[in-house]
CSV table of C-alpha atoms and ligand atoms in Angstrom, one decimal:
chain,number,residue,atom,x,y,z
A,1266,MET,CA,16.7,18.3,-24.4
A,1267,LEU,CA,18.1,15.3,-22.7
A,1268,TYR,CA,17.5,11.6,-23.8
A,1269,LYS,CA,20.1,9.4,-22.1
A,1270,ASP,CA,19.5,7.9,-18.8
A,1271,GLU,CA,22.9,8.7,-17.7
A,1272,ASP,CA,22.1,12.5,-18.0
A,1273,TYR,CA,18.9,12.4,-15.8
A,1274,ALA,CA,20.7,10.3,-13.3
A,1275,GLU,CA,23.4,13.3,-13.1
A,1276,LEU,CA,20.5,15.8,-12.5
A,1277,ASP,CA,18.8,13.6,-10.0
A,1278,GLU,CA,22.4,13.0,-8.0
A,1279,GLN,CA,22.5,16.6,-7.9
A,1280,TYR,CA,19.1,18.3,-7.3
A,1281,ILE,CA,16.9,15.4,-5.6
A,1282,ALA,CA,17.6,14.8,-1.9
A,1283,HIS,CA,19.5,11.7,-1.3
A,1284,THR,CA,16.7,9.8,0.2
A,1285,TYR,CA,15.9,7.1,-2.5
A,1286,LYS,CA,18.3,4.4,-3.8
A,1287,ARG,CA,17.2,4.5,-7.3
A,1288,PHE,CA,17.8,2.0,-10.2
A,1289,PRO,CA,19.5,3.4,-13.0
A,1290,VAL,CA,16.5,4.1,-15.1
A,1291,THR,CA,14.6,7.1,-16.1
A,1292,LEU,CA,11.0,6.2,-17.1
A,1293,LEU,CA,9.1,8.2,-19.6
A,1294,SER,CA,5.8,6.5,-20.3
A,1295,GLY,CA,3.8,3.5,-20.1
A,1296,LYS,CA,0.7,1.7,-20.9
A,1297,GLY,CA,-1.0,-1.1,-18.9
A,1298,ALA,CA,2.0,-3.2,-17.1
A,1299,THR,CA,4.4,-2.1,-19.5
A,1300,ALA,CA,7.0,0.8,-18.9
A,1301,TYR,CA,9.4,2.6,-21.4
A,1302,ASP,CA,12.5,4.4,-20.3
A,1303,VAL,CA,13.9,7.5,-22.2
A,1304,GLU,CA,16.0,5.3,-24.3
A,1305,GLY,CA,13.0,3.6,-25.7
A,1306,LYS,CA,13.6,0.4,-23.6
A,1307,SER,CA,10.5,-1.5,-22.3
A,1308,TYR,CA,9.9,-2.9,-18.8
A,1309,ILE,CA,7.3,-5.2,-17.8
A,1310,ASP,CA,6.0,-4.0,-14.3
A,1311,PHE,CA,5.4,-6.1,-11.6
A,1312,GLY,CA,5.5,-3.3,-9.0
A,1313,SER,CA,2.7,-0.8,-9.9
A,1314,GLY,CA,4.8,2.2,-8.4
A,1315,ILE,CA,4.7,0.2,-5.1
A,1316,GLY,CA,1.0,-0.6,-5.2
A,1317,VAL,CA,-0.4,2.8,-6.7
A,1318,ASN,CA,-1.1,2.3,-10.3
A,1319,SER,CA,-4.0,-0.3,-9.7
A,1320,PHE,CA,-4.8,-0.4,-13.4
A,1321,GLY,CA,-1.5,0.2,-14.7
A,1322,TYR,CA,0.0,3.0,-16.7
A,1323,CYS,CA,-2.6,5.6,-18.4
A,1324,ASN,CA,-5.5,3.2,-17.8
A,1325,ASN,CA,-8.0,5.0,-20.5
A,1326,ASN,CA,-11.2,5.2,-18.0
A,1327,TRP,CA,-8.9,6.8,-15.3
A,1328,ILE,CA,-7.3,9.2,-17.8
A,1329,TYR,CA,-10.8,10.4,-19.1
A,1330,ALA,CA,-12.1,10.8,-15.5
A,1331,VAL,CA,-9.1,12.9,-14.3
A,1332,THR,CA,-8.8,15.0,-17.4
A,1333,GLU,CA,-12.7,15.6,-17.6
A,1334,GLN,CA,-12.5,16.8,-14.2
A,1335,LEU,CA,-9.4,18.9,-14.8
A,1336,ARG,CA,-11.3,20.9,-17.3
A,1337,LYS,CA,-14.2,21.5,-14.9
A,1338,ILE,CA,-12.3,22.7,-11.7
A,1339,GLN,CA,-9.2,21.4,-10.2
A,1340,HIS,CA,-9.2,22.6,-6.8
A,1341,THR,CA,-11.6,24.4,-4.3
A,1342,SER,CA,-10.2,24.1,-0.8
A,1343,ASN,CA,-12.3,22.1,1.8
A,1344,LEU,CA,-14.5,25.5,2.2
A,1345,TYR,CA,-17.0,24.2,-0.4
A,1346,THR,CA,-18.3,20.8,-1.6
A,1347,THR,CA,-17.2,19.1,-4.8
A,1348,ILE,CA,-19.1,16.6,-6.7
A,1349,PRO,CA,-16.4,13.8,-7.1
A,1350,ASP,CA,-15.4,13.9,-3.4
A,1351,VAL,CA,-18.9,13.5,-2.2
A,1352,GLN,CA,-19.6,10.6,-4.7
A,1353,LEU,CA,-16.3,9.0,-3.7
A,1354,ALA,CA,-17.3,8.9,-0.2
A,1355,ARG,CA,-20.7,7.4,-0.7
A,1356,ARG,CA,-19.2,5.0,-3.1
A,1357,LEU,CA,-16.6,3.8,-0.6
A,1358,CYS,CA,-19.3,3.5,2.3
A,1359,GLU,CA,-21.6,1.7,-0.1
A,1360,VAL,CA,-19.0,-0.8,-1.0
A,1361,THR,CA,-17.6,-1.4,2.7
A,1362,GLY,CA,-20.5,-0.6,5.1
A,1363,TYR,CA,-18.7,2.4,6.7
A,1364,SER,CA,-20.5,5.3,7.4
A,1365,ARG,CA,-18.4,8.4,7.0
A,1366,VAL,CA,-14.9,9.0,5.3
A,1367,PHE,CA,-12.1,11.9,5.8
A,1368,PHE,CA,-10.1,12.4,2.8
A,1369,GLY,CA,-6.1,13.0,3.1
A,1370,ASN,CA,-3.1,12.5,0.8
A,1371,SER,CA,-1.2,9.4,1.8
A,1372,GLY,CA,-1.1,6.3,3.9
A,1373,ALA,CA,1.0,7.9,6.9
A,1374,GLU,CA,-1.7,10.8,6.9
A,1375,ALA,CA,-4.4,8.3,7.0
A,1376,ASN,CA,-2.8,6.4,9.9
A,1377,GLU,CA,-2.2,9.9,11.6
A,1378,CYS,CA,-5.8,10.5,11.3
A,1379,ALA,CA,-6.9,7.3,12.7
A,1380,ILE,CA,-4.6,7.7,15.7
A,1381,LYS,CA,-6.0,11.3,16.2
A,1382,ILE,CA,-9.5,9.7,16.4
A,1383,SER,CA,-8.6,7.0,18.7
A,1384,ARG,CA,-6.9,9.4,21.1
A,1385,LYS,CA,-9.9,11.7,21.0
A,1386,TYR,CA,-12.3,8.9,21.7
A,1387,GLY,CA,-10.0,7.3,24.5
A,1388,VAL,CA,-9.8,10.6,26.4
A,1389,GLU,CA,-13.5,11.4,26.0
A,1390,LYS,CA,-14.3,8.0,27.1
A,1391,ARG,CA,-11.7,7.3,29.8
A,1392,GLY,CA,-10.0,10.3,30.6
A,1393,GLU,CA,-6.6,12.1,29.6
A,1394,SER,CA,-4.4,9.1,30.3
A,1395,CYS,CA,-6.3,6.8,27.7
A,1396,THR,CA,-3.9,7.7,24.8
A,1397,ASN,CA,-1.8,4.6,24.2
A,1398,ILE,CA,-2.0,2.9,20.9
A,1399,ILE,CA,-0.8,-0.9,20.4
A,1400,THR,CA,0.9,-1.8,17.3
A,1401,PHE,CA,2.8,-4.8,16.1
A,1402,ARG,CA,6.3,-5.8,15.8
A,1403,ASN,CA,7.6,-5.6,12.1
A,1404,SER,CA,4.8,-3.4,11.0
A,1405,PHE,CA,5.0,-0.6,8.7
A,1406,HIS,CA,2.7,2.5,9.2
A,1407,GLY,CA,4.4,5.4,7.6
A,1408,ARG,CA,7.1,8.0,7.8
A,1409,THR,CA,5.9,11.1,9.8
A,1410,ILE,CA,7.1,11.4,13.3
A,1411,THR,CA,4.0,9.7,14.8
A,1412,THR,CA,3.7,7.1,12.5
A,1413,LEU,CA,7.3,6.2,12.3
A,1414,GLU,CA,6.9,5.6,16.0
A,1415,ALA,CA,3.8,3.6,15.5
A,1416,THR,CA,5.8,1.5,13.1
A,1417,GLY,CA,6.8,-1.5,15.2
A,1418,GLN,CA,10.3,-1.9,13.9
A,1419,ASP,CA,13.5,-0.5,16.0
A,1420,VAL,CA,15.3,0.5,13.0
A,1421,PHE,CA,12.9,3.4,12.2
A,1422,HIS,CA,13.1,4.5,15.9
A,1423,LYS,CA,16.7,6.7,15.5
A,1424,ASP,CA,17.9,10.0,14.5
A,1425,PHE,CA,14.7,11.8,14.7
A,1426,PHE,CA,13.9,12.2,18.4
A,1427,PRO,CA,11.7,12.9,20.0
A,1428,PHE,CA,9.2,10.6,18.6
A,1429,THR,CA,5.6,11.0,19.7
A,1430,ASN,CA,4.7,9.0,22.8
A,1431,GLY,CA,2.1,6.3,23.4
A,1432,PHE,CA,2.9,3.3,21.2
A,1433,ARG,CA,3.0,-0.2,22.6
A,1434,TYR,CA,4.5,-3.0,20.5
A,1435,VAL,CA,3.3,-6.7,20.5
A,1436,PRO,CA,4.9,-9.5,18.6
A,1437,VAL,CA,2.0,-10.6,15.9
A,1438,GLY,CA,0.2,-13.5,16.9
A,1439,ASP,CA,1.2,-13.4,20.8
A,1440,LYS,CA,-2.4,-13.4,22.5
A,1441,GLU,CA,-0.8,-13.3,25.9
A,1442,ALA,CA,1.5,-10.5,25.2
A,1443,LEU,CA,-1.6,-8.4,23.7
A,1444,ILE,CA,-3.8,-9.2,26.9
A,1445,ASN,CA,-0.7,-8.0,29.0
A,1446,ALA,CA,-0.4,-4.8,26.7
A,1447,VAL,CA,-4.1,-3.9,27.2
A,1448,ASP,CA,-5.0,-1.7,30.0
A,1449,ASP,CA,-7.3,1.5,30.8
A,1450,THR,CA,-4.8,3.7,29.0
A,1451,VAL,CA,-5.1,1.9,25.7
A,1452,CYS,CA,-7.3,3.8,23.2
A,1453,GLY,CA,-6.6,1.7,19.8
A,1454,ILE,CA,-5.0,-1.0,18.4
A,1455,MET,CA,-3.5,-0.8,14.8
A,1456,ILE,CA,-2.7,-3.7,12.5
A,1457,GLU,CA,-1.8,-4.8,9.0
A,1458,LEU,CA,-3.3,-7.7,7.7
A,1459,VAL,CA,-0.5,-8.6,5.5
A,1460,GLN,CA,2.7,-7.0,6.5
A,1461,GLY,CA,4.1,-5.8,3.3
A,1462,GLU,CA,7.2,-3.7,3.8
A,1463,GLY,CA,7.7,-6.1,6.6
A,1464,GLY,CA,8.3,-9.0,4.1
A,1465,VAL,CA,4.6,-9.7,2.8
A,1466,ILE,CA,3.8,-12.0,6.0
A,1467,THR,CA,0.0,-12.5,6.3
A,1468,VAL,CA,-1.1,-12.3,9.6
A,1469,ASP,CA,-3.1,-15.5,11.1
A,1470,LYS,CA,-7.1,-15.0,10.9
A,1471,ASP,CA,-7.5,-16.4,14.3
A,1472,PHE,CA,-5.2,-13.9,15.8
A,1473,VAL,CA,-7.2,-11.0,14.0
A,1474,LYS,CA,-10.3,-12.1,15.1
A,1475,PHE,CA,-8.8,-12.1,18.9
A,1476,VAL,CA,-7.7,-8.7,18.4
A,1477,GLU,CA,-11.1,-7.7,17.3
A,1478,ASN,CA,-12.9,-9.4,20.3
A,1479,ILE,CA,-10.3,-7.6,22.6
A,1480,CYS,CA,-11.0,-4.4,21.0
A,1481,LYS,CA,-15.1,-4.8,21.4
A,1482,GLU,CA,-14.6,-6.2,25.1
A,1483,LYS,CA,-12.6,-3.3,26.2
A,1484,ASP,CA,-14.0,-0.6,24.2
A,1485,ILE,CA,-10.9,0.1,22.5
A,1486,ILE,CA,-10.9,1.3,18.6
A,1487,PHE,CA,-9.7,-1.3,16.3
A,1488,ILE,CA,-7.9,0.2,13.3
A,1489,ILE,CA,-6.6,-1.8,10.2
A,1490,ASP,CA,-4.0,-0.3,8.0
A,1491,GLU,CA,-5.1,-1.3,4.4
A,1492,VAL,CA,-2.9,1.4,2.8
A,1493,GLN,CA,-1.1,-1.5,0.8
A,1494,THR,CA,-4.0,-4.4,1.2
A,1495,GLY,CA,-6.8,-2.5,0.3
A,1496,VAL,CA,-8.9,-1.6,-2.9
A,1497,GLY,CA,-8.7,-5.1,-4.4
A,1498,ARG,CA,-5.1,-5.8,-4.1
A,1499,THR,CA,-5.7,-9.0,-2.0
A,1500,GLY,CA,-8.6,-10.2,-4.0
A,1501,THR,CA,-11.4,-8.6,-2.1
A,1502,PHE,CA,-12.2,-4.8,-1.9
A,1503,LEU,CA,-10.7,-5.1,1.5
A,1504,ALA,CA,-8.4,-7.6,2.7
A,1505,SER,CA,-10.3,-7.6,6.0
A,1506,GLU,CA,-13.5,-9.1,4.3
A,1507,GLN,CA,-11.3,-12.5,4.0
A,1508,PHE,CA,-10.5,-12.3,7.8
A,1509,ASP,CA,-14.2,-12.0,8.8
A,1510,VAL,CA,-13.6,-8.6,10.8
A,1511,LYS,CA,-15.0,-5.1,10.6
A,1512,PRO,CA,-12.8,-2.7,12.3
A,1513,ASN,CA,-13.7,0.7,13.5
A,1514,ILE,CA,-11.5,2.4,11.2
A,1515,THR,CA,-9.7,1.3,7.9
A,1516,THR,CA,-7.3,3.5,6.4
A,1517,LEU,CA,-6.6,3.5,2.7
A,1518,ALA,CA,-4.3,5.3,0.2
A,1519,LYS,CA,-1.9,3.9,-2.5
A,1520,GLY,CA,-4.0,1.8,-4.9
A,1521,LEU,CA,-7.3,3.9,-4.2
A,1522,GLY,CA,-6.0,6.9,-6.3
A,1523,GLY,CA,-4.8,4.7,-9.3
A,1524,GLY,CA,-1.5,7.2,-9.4
A,1525,LEU,CA,-2.6,10.3,-7.7
A,1526,PRO,CA,-1.8,11.2,-4.2
A,1527,ILE,CA,-5.0,10.2,-1.8
A,1528,GLY,CA,-5.5,8.6,1.6
A,1529,ALA,CA,-9.1,8.0,3.0
A,1530,ILE,CA,-10.1,7.2,6.6
A,1531,LEU,CA,-13.4,5.0,6.7
A,1532,MET,CA,-15.3,5.3,9.9
A,1533,ASP,CA,-18.1,3.2,11.3
A,1534,ASP,CA,-20.8,4.4,13.6
A,1535,VAL,CA,-18.7,4.2,16.8
A,1536,VAL,CA,-16.3,7.0,15.6
A,1537,LYS,CA,-18.0,8.8,12.8
A,1538,ASP,CA,-18.7,11.7,15.3
A,1539,VAL,CA,-15.8,11.7,17.3
A,1540,PHE,CA,-14.2,14.4,15.1
A,1541,THR,CA,-16.0,17.9,15.0
A,1542,TYR,CA,-15.4,21.2,13.3
A,1543,GLY,CA,-11.8,22.1,13.5
A,1544,ASP,CA,-10.4,18.6,14.7
A,1545,HIS,CA,-8.7,17.7,11.5
A,1546,GLY,CA,-8.1,19.1,8.0
A,1547,SER,CA,-6.2,19.0,4.8
A,1548,THR,CA,-5.5,21.8,2.1
A,1549,PHE,CA,-5.3,19.0,-0.9
A,1550,GLY,CA,-7.6,16.2,0.9
A,1551,GLY,CA,-10.6,15.4,-1.1
A,1552,ASN,CA,-9.0,17.2,-4.3
A,1553,PRO,CA,-11.7,16.8,-7.0
A,1554,VAL,CA,-9.5,15.6,-9.5
A,1555,VAL,CA,-7.8,13.0,-7.3
A,1556,CYS,CA,-11.2,11.9,-6.2
A,1557,ALA,CA,-12.5,11.6,-10.0
A,1558,GLY,CA,-9.6,9.2,-10.6
A,1559,ALA,CA,-10.3,7.3,-7.4
A,1560,LEU,CA,-14.1,7.0,-8.7
A,1561,ALA,CA,-12.5,5.7,-11.9
A,1562,VAL,CA,-10.4,2.9,-10.0
A,1563,LEU,CA,-13.5,2.0,-8.3
A,1564,GLY,CA,-15.4,1.7,-11.5
A,1565,GLU,CA,-12.7,-0.4,-13.1
A,1566,LEU,CA,-12.7,-2.8,-10.0
A,1567,PHE,CA,-16.5,-3.5,-9.6
A,1568,ASP,CA,-18.4,-2.2,-12.6
A,1569,ASN,CA,-15.6,-3.7,-15.4
A,1570,LYS,CA,-15.6,-6.6,-12.6
A,1571,TYR,CA,-11.8,-6.8,-12.2
A,1572,LEU,CA,-12.3,-7.5,-8.7
A,1573,GLU,CA,-13.6,-11.2,-9.6
A,1574,ARG,CA,-10.4,-11.8,-11.6
A,1575,VAL,CA,-7.4,-10.8,-9.2
A,1576,SER,CA,-7.5,-14.2,-6.9
A,1577,GLU,CA,-7.6,-16.1,-10.3
A,1578,LYS,CA,-4.8,-14.1,-11.7
A,1579,ALA,CA,-2.7,-14.3,-8.5
A,1580,ASP,CA,-3.2,-18.1,-8.2
A,1581,TYR,CA,-1.7,-18.5,-11.8
A,1582,ILE,CA,1.4,-16.0,-10.8
A,1583,ARG,CA,1.9,-18.2,-7.8
A,1584,GLU,CA,1.9,-21.3,-9.3
A,1585,LYS,CA,4.4,-20.0,-12.1
A,1586,LEU,CA,6.8,-18.8,-9.6
A,1587,LEU,CA,6.7,-22.0,-7.6
A,1588,GLU,CA,8.0,-23.7,-10.8
A,1589,ILE,CA,11.3,-21.6,-10.9
A,1590,PRO,CA,14.0,-23.5,-9.1
A,1591,GLN,CA,15.7,-20.8,-7.2
A,1592,VAL,CA,12.2,-20.0,-5.5
A,1593,LYS,CA,12.0,-21.4,-2.3
A,1594,ASP,CA,8.5,-20.0,-1.0
A,1595,VAL,CA,5.7,-17.6,-2.1
A,1596,SER,CA,4.0,-15.6,0.8
A,1597,GLY,CA,1.0,-12.9,0.8
A,1598,LEU,CA,-2.3,-12.6,-0.3
A,1599,GLY,CA,-3.8,-12.2,-3.9
A,1600,MET,CA,-1.7,-9.7,-5.8
A,1601,MET,CA,0.4,-8.9,-3.0
A,1602,ILE,CA,3.3,-11.6,-3.4
A,1603,GLY,CA,6.4,-12.2,-1.6
A,1604,ILE,CA,8.9,-14.3,-3.0
A,1605,LYS,CA,11.8,-16.2,-0.9
A,1606,LEU,CA,14.9,-17.0,-2.9
A,1607,ASP,CA,17.5,-19.5,-2.6
A,1608,ASP,CA,20.1,-17.9,0.2
A,1609,SER,CA,22.5,-17.6,-2.5
A,1610,PHE,CA,20.9,-14.4,-3.9
A,1611,THR,CA,19.9,-11.2,-2.4
A,1612,ALA,CA,16.6,-9.6,-3.1
A,1613,GLY,CA,18.2,-6.3,-4.0
A,1614,GLU,CA,20.8,-8.1,-6.6
A,1615,VAL,CA,18.0,-10.1,-8.3
A,1616,ALA,CA,15.8,-6.9,-8.6
A,1617,GLY,CA,18.7,-5.1,-10.2
A,1618,LYS,CA,19.6,-7.9,-12.5
A,1619,CYS,CA,15.7,-7.9,-13.4
A,1620,VAL,CA,15.8,-3.9,-14.2
A,1621,GLU,CA,18.7,-4.7,-16.4
A,1622,ASN,CA,16.8,-7.4,-18.3
A,1623,GLY,CA,13.4,-5.3,-18.4
A,1624,LEU,CA,11.5,-6.2,-15.3
A,1625,LEU,CA,10.5,-3.8,-12.5
A,1626,ILE,CA,10.3,-5.7,-9.4
A,1627,LEU,CA,10.2,-4.6,-5.9
A,1628,THR,CA,11.8,-6.1,-2.5
A,1629,ALA,CA,10.6,-6.3,1.2
A,1630,LYS,CA,13.1,-7.3,3.8
A,1631,ASP,CA,15.0,-10.3,2.3
A,1632,LYS,CA,12.2,-11.0,-0.3
A,1633,LEU,CA,11.3,-10.0,-3.7
A,1634,ARG,CA,7.8,-8.6,-3.8
A,1635,MET,CA,5.4,-8.2,-6.4
A,1636,LEU,CA,2.4,-5.6,-6.5
A,1637,PRO,CA,1.2,-5.9,-10.1
A,1638,PRO,CA,-1.3,-3.8,-11.5
A,1639,LEU,CA,-4.7,-5.4,-11.0
A,1640,ASN,CA,-5.3,-5.6,-14.8
A,1641,ILE,CA,-2.1,-7.5,-16.0
A,1642,THR,CA,-2.4,-9.4,-19.0
A,1643,GLN,CA,-1.6,-13.2,-19.0
A,1644,GLU,CA,1.0,-12.2,-21.8
A,1645,GLU,CA,2.5,-9.7,-19.5
A,1646,ILE,CA,2.8,-12.0,-16.6
A,1647,ASP,CA,4.4,-14.8,-18.7
A,1648,LYS,CA,6.9,-12.4,-20.0
A,1649,GLY,CA,7.7,-10.9,-16.8
A,1650,ILE,CA,8.1,-14.4,-15.2
A,1651,ARG,CA,10.4,-15.2,-18.2
A,1652,VAL,CA,12.8,-12.3,-17.3
A,1653,LEU,CA,12.6,-13.2,-13.8
A,1654,LYS,CA,13.8,-16.8,-14.6
A,1655,LYS,CA,16.4,-15.5,-17.1
A,1656,SER,CA,17.6,-12.9,-14.4
A,1657,LEU,CA,18.0,-15.6,-11.8
A,1658,PHE,CA,19.8,-17.9,-14.3
A,1659,GLU,CA,22.3,-15.3,-15.1
A,1660,LEU,CA,23.0,-14.5,-11.6
A,1661,GLU,CA,23.5,-18.1,-10.7
A,1662,TYR,CA,25.9,-19.2,-13.5
A,1663,LYS,CA,27.6,-15.8,-14.2
A,1664,VAL,CA,26.8,-15.4,-17.7
A,1665,LYS,CA,24.8,-13.3,-19.8
A,1666,LEU,CA,21.9,-14.7,-22.1
A,1667,SER,CA,21.6,-13.5,-25.4
A,1668,PHE,CA,17.5,-13.5,-25.7
B,2622,PLP,C1,1.0,-0.7,5.3
B,2622,PLP,C2,1.1,0.8,4.9
B,2622,PLP,N1,1.1,2.0,5.5
B,2622,PLP,C3,1.3,3.2,5.7
B,2622,PLP,C4,2.3,3.4,4.5
B,2622,PLP,C5,2.8,4.7,4.2
B,2622,PLP,O1,2.0,5.3,3.2
B,2622,PLP,P1,2.5,6.6,2.5
B,2622,PLP,O2,4.0,6.3,1.9
B,2622,PLP,O3,1.5,7.0,1.5
B,2622,PLP,O4,2.5,7.8,3.1
B,2622,PLP,C6,2.6,2.3,3.7
B,2622,PLP,C7,3.8,2.4,2.8
B,2622,PLP,O5,4.3,1.9,2.1
B,2622,PLP,C8,2.2,1.0,4.0
B,2622,PLP,O6,2.7,-0.1,3.2
């Protein structure tokens, strides 16, 4: 049995594929917004495992739901119905007004599924050339060959050719470019409402409405990728509620599972019958244990009224961040927070210093990024902000503080 971070780092280096640049920490356990490493050091978690642990580490209701289900039946395949997956689908439809759900295992898969639905719809409506999808510059939609191409950032379009054809990119907010990109061959438009990986940039509400109107006018499937913004993260269950739009398809993942892998594709009446038997599938999609966990996440959000408190907490965090002298701007929506720092710091070095001082915090492009658990306490917020302040001070003055 090994107990030191360095030992696990060595195993990691030797046996894990070199695709992740990891911080020198091996996490062992956690409760709420506090994680502990193998040496017993504690960390305030402002990242939620990149927006996944909606109710932090080891939320009691979530553990109960998952372990109860584990004891009943862990997997059946999609040849049979299970109770948690139909209950979750019904609950999702009830809280969002959608009509039907397909369950997968990740955000990229959810977006792939949305792309498949749009293409089948387009081909059936306007013939075989109607397969193009419009996405937006600086977006992020996943890492499969198709969703990499859907991602509107050139940096992702390398090394893995040939990518899937049929994507057009439009700068966010550019109505004219959007009009020019739309023709009879476009079957879908996919957008994030807050570009998370792209630097926590909130899209203009008027532009989102414009996209919806074009989709309605031209009979194009409107897809909102809420993989990161969904499930209460921005203060409403779906961020689209704050933009007064209702896309034909919303994709969810990350926070829905509360820590277990899930993707969900919410379909409205326009698209709910596009897929017929055999069109799509997933071995693990709708897994009963995962769905039981997701039901517990929805229970915490709605029955235990956490959703009502997300915006309040987010406002408090923003206020505290803006008091820090090295913070130049705070972006995003609700508990999806981007922090623009003074140019003398890089987000990466600050995140590294924070880890050293006991705070897990994310980056997105040149910003620090926070996706705290939705149930983070005031005490945990204050403690995390204190560590951030201390880390910025230490970097600026090249000192080590003793508290
Ligand atoms: C908006 C958005 N879409 C899709 C994805 C891909 O999700 P996954 O990593 O679960 O495939 C992400 C992941 O960061 C995301 O932020």
